[in-house]
Amino acid sequence: MTARKPYTTSCPLPFQADSVKTARDVTRSTLRGWGLPELGDDAALVVSELVTNAVRYAMYARGRREIQLLLMRVSPHVLLAVADPSDEVPRPKEPDFISENGRGLYIVETYSQCWGWDALDRGGKAVWALFRTDS
């Protein structure tokens, strides 16, 4: 039996709105490169929400480090994570389908297998979402 090696990609992102588009593009191209284009749309939607939250809530965090996008594939899973310098815990809200805000973590939960967050040793947090692949 041959062990499958994990694949990883990371991308630093500045605190600006175009980081969301960059994160989507990196996610889609990485998944295509890994032979998983079928995950592209769902993963890009989830990463958009995670990066949007990081830009919105972590912008004023002490130390103002950049946001970091990480994608890791260990078959049969793909993990997407967005690290930011804010210690604020992500809290799902009751989705308001009329409002333009407040649905981000609901979308993450709906499109991924599961999601969560972890505090980082240097401060801040990483919010992650897990996807299961067919291969």
PDB file of N, CA and C in Angstrom, residues 11 13 17-32 40-49 51-52 69 71:
ATOM      1  N   CYS A  11      -1.095  31.257   1.085  1.00  0.00           N
ATOM      2  CA  CYS A  11      -1.071  32.530   0.398  1.00  0.00           C
ATOM      3  C   CYS A  11      -1.317  33.644   1.417  1.00  0.00           C
ATOM      4  N   LEU A  13      -2.432  37.296   2.508  1.00  0.00           N
ATOM      5  CA  LEU A  13      -3.419  38.227   1.955  1.00  0.00           C
ATOM      6  C   LEU A  13      -3.426  39.510   2.778  1.00  0.00           C
ATOM      7  N   ALA A  17     -10.319  44.501   0.427  1.00  0.00           N
ATOM      8  CA  ALA A  17     -11.442  43.795  -0.188  1.00  0.00           C
ATOM      9  C   ALA A  17     -11.004  42.867  -1.325  1.00  0.00           C
ATOM     10  N   ASP A  18      -9.967  43.258  -2.134  1.00  0.00           N
ATOM     11  CA  ASP A  18      -9.575  42.380  -3.246  1.00  0.00           C
ATOM     12  C   ASP A  18      -8.988  41.067  -2.773  1.00  0.00           C
ATOM     13  N   SER A  19      -8.663  40.957  -1.487  1.00  0.00           N
ATOM     14  CA  SER A  19      -8.130  39.691  -0.966  1.00  0.00           C
ATOM     15  C   SER A  19      -9.144  38.570  -1.100  1.00  0.00           C
ATOM     16  N   VAL A  20     -10.421  38.920  -1.084  1.00  0.00           N
ATOM     17  CA  VAL A  20     -11.468  37.902  -1.231  1.00  0.00           C
ATOM     18  C   VAL A  20     -11.380  37.278  -2.623  1.00  0.00           C
ATOM     19  N   LYS A  21     -11.252  38.104  -3.660  1.00  0.00           N
ATOM     20  CA  LYS A  21     -11.136  37.585  -5.019  1.00  0.00           C
ATOM     21  C   LYS A  21      -9.847  36.776  -5.176  1.00  0.00           C
ATOM     22  N   THR A  22      -8.750  37.286  -4.637  1.00  0.00           N
ATOM     23  CA  THR A  22      -7.476  36.556  -4.705  1.00  0.00           C
ATOM     24  C   THR A  22      -7.608  35.183  -4.062  1.00  0.00           C
ATOM     25  N   ALA A  23      -8.241  35.120  -2.889  1.00  0.00           N
ATOM     26  CA  ALA A  23      -8.425  33.847  -2.182  1.00  0.00           C
ATOM     27  C   ALA A  23      -9.271  32.875  -3.004  1.00  0.00           C
ATOM     28  N   ARG A  24     -10.343  33.375  -3.625  1.00  0.00           N
ATOM     29  CA  ARG A  24     -11.175  32.516  -4.488  1.00  0.00           C
ATOM     30  C   ARG A  24     -10.353  31.974  -5.658  1.00  0.00           C
ATOM     31  N   ASP A  25      -9.578  32.859  -6.301  1.00  0.00           N
ATOM     32  CA  ASP A  25      -8.783  32.443  -7.461  1.00  0.00           C
ATOM     33  C   ASP A  25      -7.725  31.407  -7.065  1.00  0.00           C
ATOM     34  N   VAL A  26      -7.044  31.644  -5.947  1.00  0.00           N
ATOM     35  CA  VAL A  26      -6.026  30.699  -5.466  1.00  0.00           C
ATOM     36  C   VAL A  26      -6.672  29.352  -5.147  1.00  0.00           C
ATOM     37  N   THR A  27      -7.832  29.391  -4.509  1.00  0.00           N
ATOM     38  CA  THR A  27      -8.535  28.158  -4.141  1.00  0.00           C
ATOM     39  C   THR A  27      -8.921  27.364  -5.382  1.00  0.00           C
ATOM     40  N   ARG A  28      -9.554  28.030  -6.335  1.00  0.00           N
ATOM     41  CA  ARG A  28      -9.979  27.329  -7.556  1.00  0.00           C
ATOM     42  C   ARG A  28      -8.788  26.758  -8.327  1.00  0.00           C
ATOM     43  N   SER A  29      -7.725  27.567  -8.515  1.00  0.00           N
ATOM     44  CA  SER A  29      -6.585  27.075  -9.299  1.00  0.00           C
ATOM     45  C   SER A  29      -5.850  25.953  -8.562  1.00  0.00           C
ATOM     46  N   THR A  30      -5.768  26.038  -7.244  1.00  0.00           N
ATOM     47  CA  THR A  30      -5.123  24.969  -6.466  1.00  0.00           C
ATOM     48  C   THR A  30      -5.910  23.669  -6.598  1.00  0.00           C
ATOM     49  N   LEU A  31      -7.220  23.744  -6.454  1.00  0.00           N
ATOM     50  CA  LEU A  31      -8.043  22.531  -6.553  1.00  0.00           C
ATOM     51  C   LEU A  31      -7.982  21.935  -7.956  1.00  0.00           C
ATOM     52  N   ARG A  32      -7.960  22.791  -8.972  1.00  0.00           N
ATOM     53  CA  ARG A  32      -7.779  22.278 -10.352  1.00  0.00           C
ATOM     54  C   ARG A  32      -6.441  21.555 -10.477  1.00  0.00           C
ATOM     55  N   GLY A  40     -14.328  23.240  -6.670  1.00  0.00           N
ATOM     56  CA  GLY A  40     -13.982  24.643  -6.868  1.00  0.00           C
ATOM     57  C   GLY A  40     -15.037  25.645  -6.438  1.00  0.00           C
ATOM     58  N   ASP A  41     -16.265  25.465  -6.880  1.00  0.00           N
ATOM     59  CA  ASP A  41     -17.306  26.459  -6.578  1.00  0.00           C
ATOM     60  C   ASP A  41     -17.643  26.508  -5.087  1.00  0.00           C
ATOM     61  N   ASP A  42     -17.870  25.336  -4.484  1.00  0.00           N
ATOM     62  CA  ASP A  42     -18.213  25.307  -3.056  1.00  0.00           C
ATOM     63  C   ASP A  42     -17.059  25.819  -2.199  1.00  0.00           C
ATOM     64  N   ALA A  43     -15.851  25.386  -2.508  1.00  0.00           N
ATOM     65  CA  ALA A  43     -14.692  25.812  -1.723  1.00  0.00           C
ATOM     66  C   ALA A  43     -14.436  27.307  -1.897  1.00  0.00           C
ATOM     67  N   ALA A  44     -14.606  27.830  -3.111  1.00  0.00           N
ATOM     68  CA  ALA A  44     -14.408  29.261  -3.348  1.00  0.00           C
ATOM     69  C   ALA A  44     -15.446  30.087  -2.593  1.00  0.00           C
ATOM     70  N   LEU A  45     -16.677  29.602  -2.532  1.00  0.00           N
ATOM     71  CA  LEU A  45     -17.718  30.302  -1.770  1.00  0.00           C
ATOM     72  C   LEU A  45     -17.363  30.333  -0.284  1.00  0.00           C
ATOM     73  N   VAL A  46     -16.947  29.209   0.251  1.00  0.00           N
ATOM     74  CA  VAL A  46     -16.589  29.130   1.672  1.00  0.00           C
ATOM     75  C   VAL A  46     -15.373  30.003   1.972  1.00  0.00           C
ATOM     76  N   VAL A  47     -14.357  29.946   1.131  1.00  0.00           N
ATOM     77  CA  VAL A  47     -13.162  30.751   1.374  1.00  0.00           C
ATOM     78  C   VAL A  47     -13.491  32.241   1.270  1.00  0.00           C
ATOM     79  N   SER A  48     -14.426  32.598   0.399  1.00  0.00           N
ATOM     80  CA  SER A  48     -14.876  33.999   0.313  1.00  0.00           C
ATOM     81  C   SER A  48     -15.441  34.467   1.639  1.00  0.00           C
ATOM     82  N   GLU A  49     -16.260  33.642   2.251  1.00  0.00           N
ATOM     83  CA  GLU A  49     -16.865  34.008   3.540  1.00  0.00           C
ATOM     84  C   GLU A  49     -15.809  34.113   4.630  1.00  0.00           C
ATOM     85  N   VAL A  51     -12.533  34.726   4.350  1.00  0.00           N
ATOM     86  CA  VAL A  51     -11.653  35.881   4.142  1.00  0.00           C
ATOM     87  C   VAL A  51     -12.418  37.185   4.380  1.00  0.00           C
ATOM     88  N   THR A  52     -13.675  37.255   3.959  1.00  0.00           N
ATOM     89  CA  THR A  52     -14.483  38.447   4.225  1.00  0.00           C
ATOM     90  C   THR A  52     -14.566  38.698   5.724  1.00  0.00           C
ATOM     91  N   LEU A  69      -4.060  32.394   4.006  1.00  0.00           N
ATOM     92  CA  LEU A  69      -4.916  31.343   3.476  1.00  0.00           C
ATOM     93  C   LEU A  69      -4.088  30.074   3.363  1.00  0.00           C
ATOM     94  N   LEU A  71      -4.466  25.894   2.201  1.00  0.00           N
ATOM     95  CA  LEU A  71      -5.230  24.766   1.662  1.00  0.00           C
ATOM     96  C   LEU A  71      -4.367  23.534   1.812  1.00  0.00           C
TER      97      LEU A  71
END
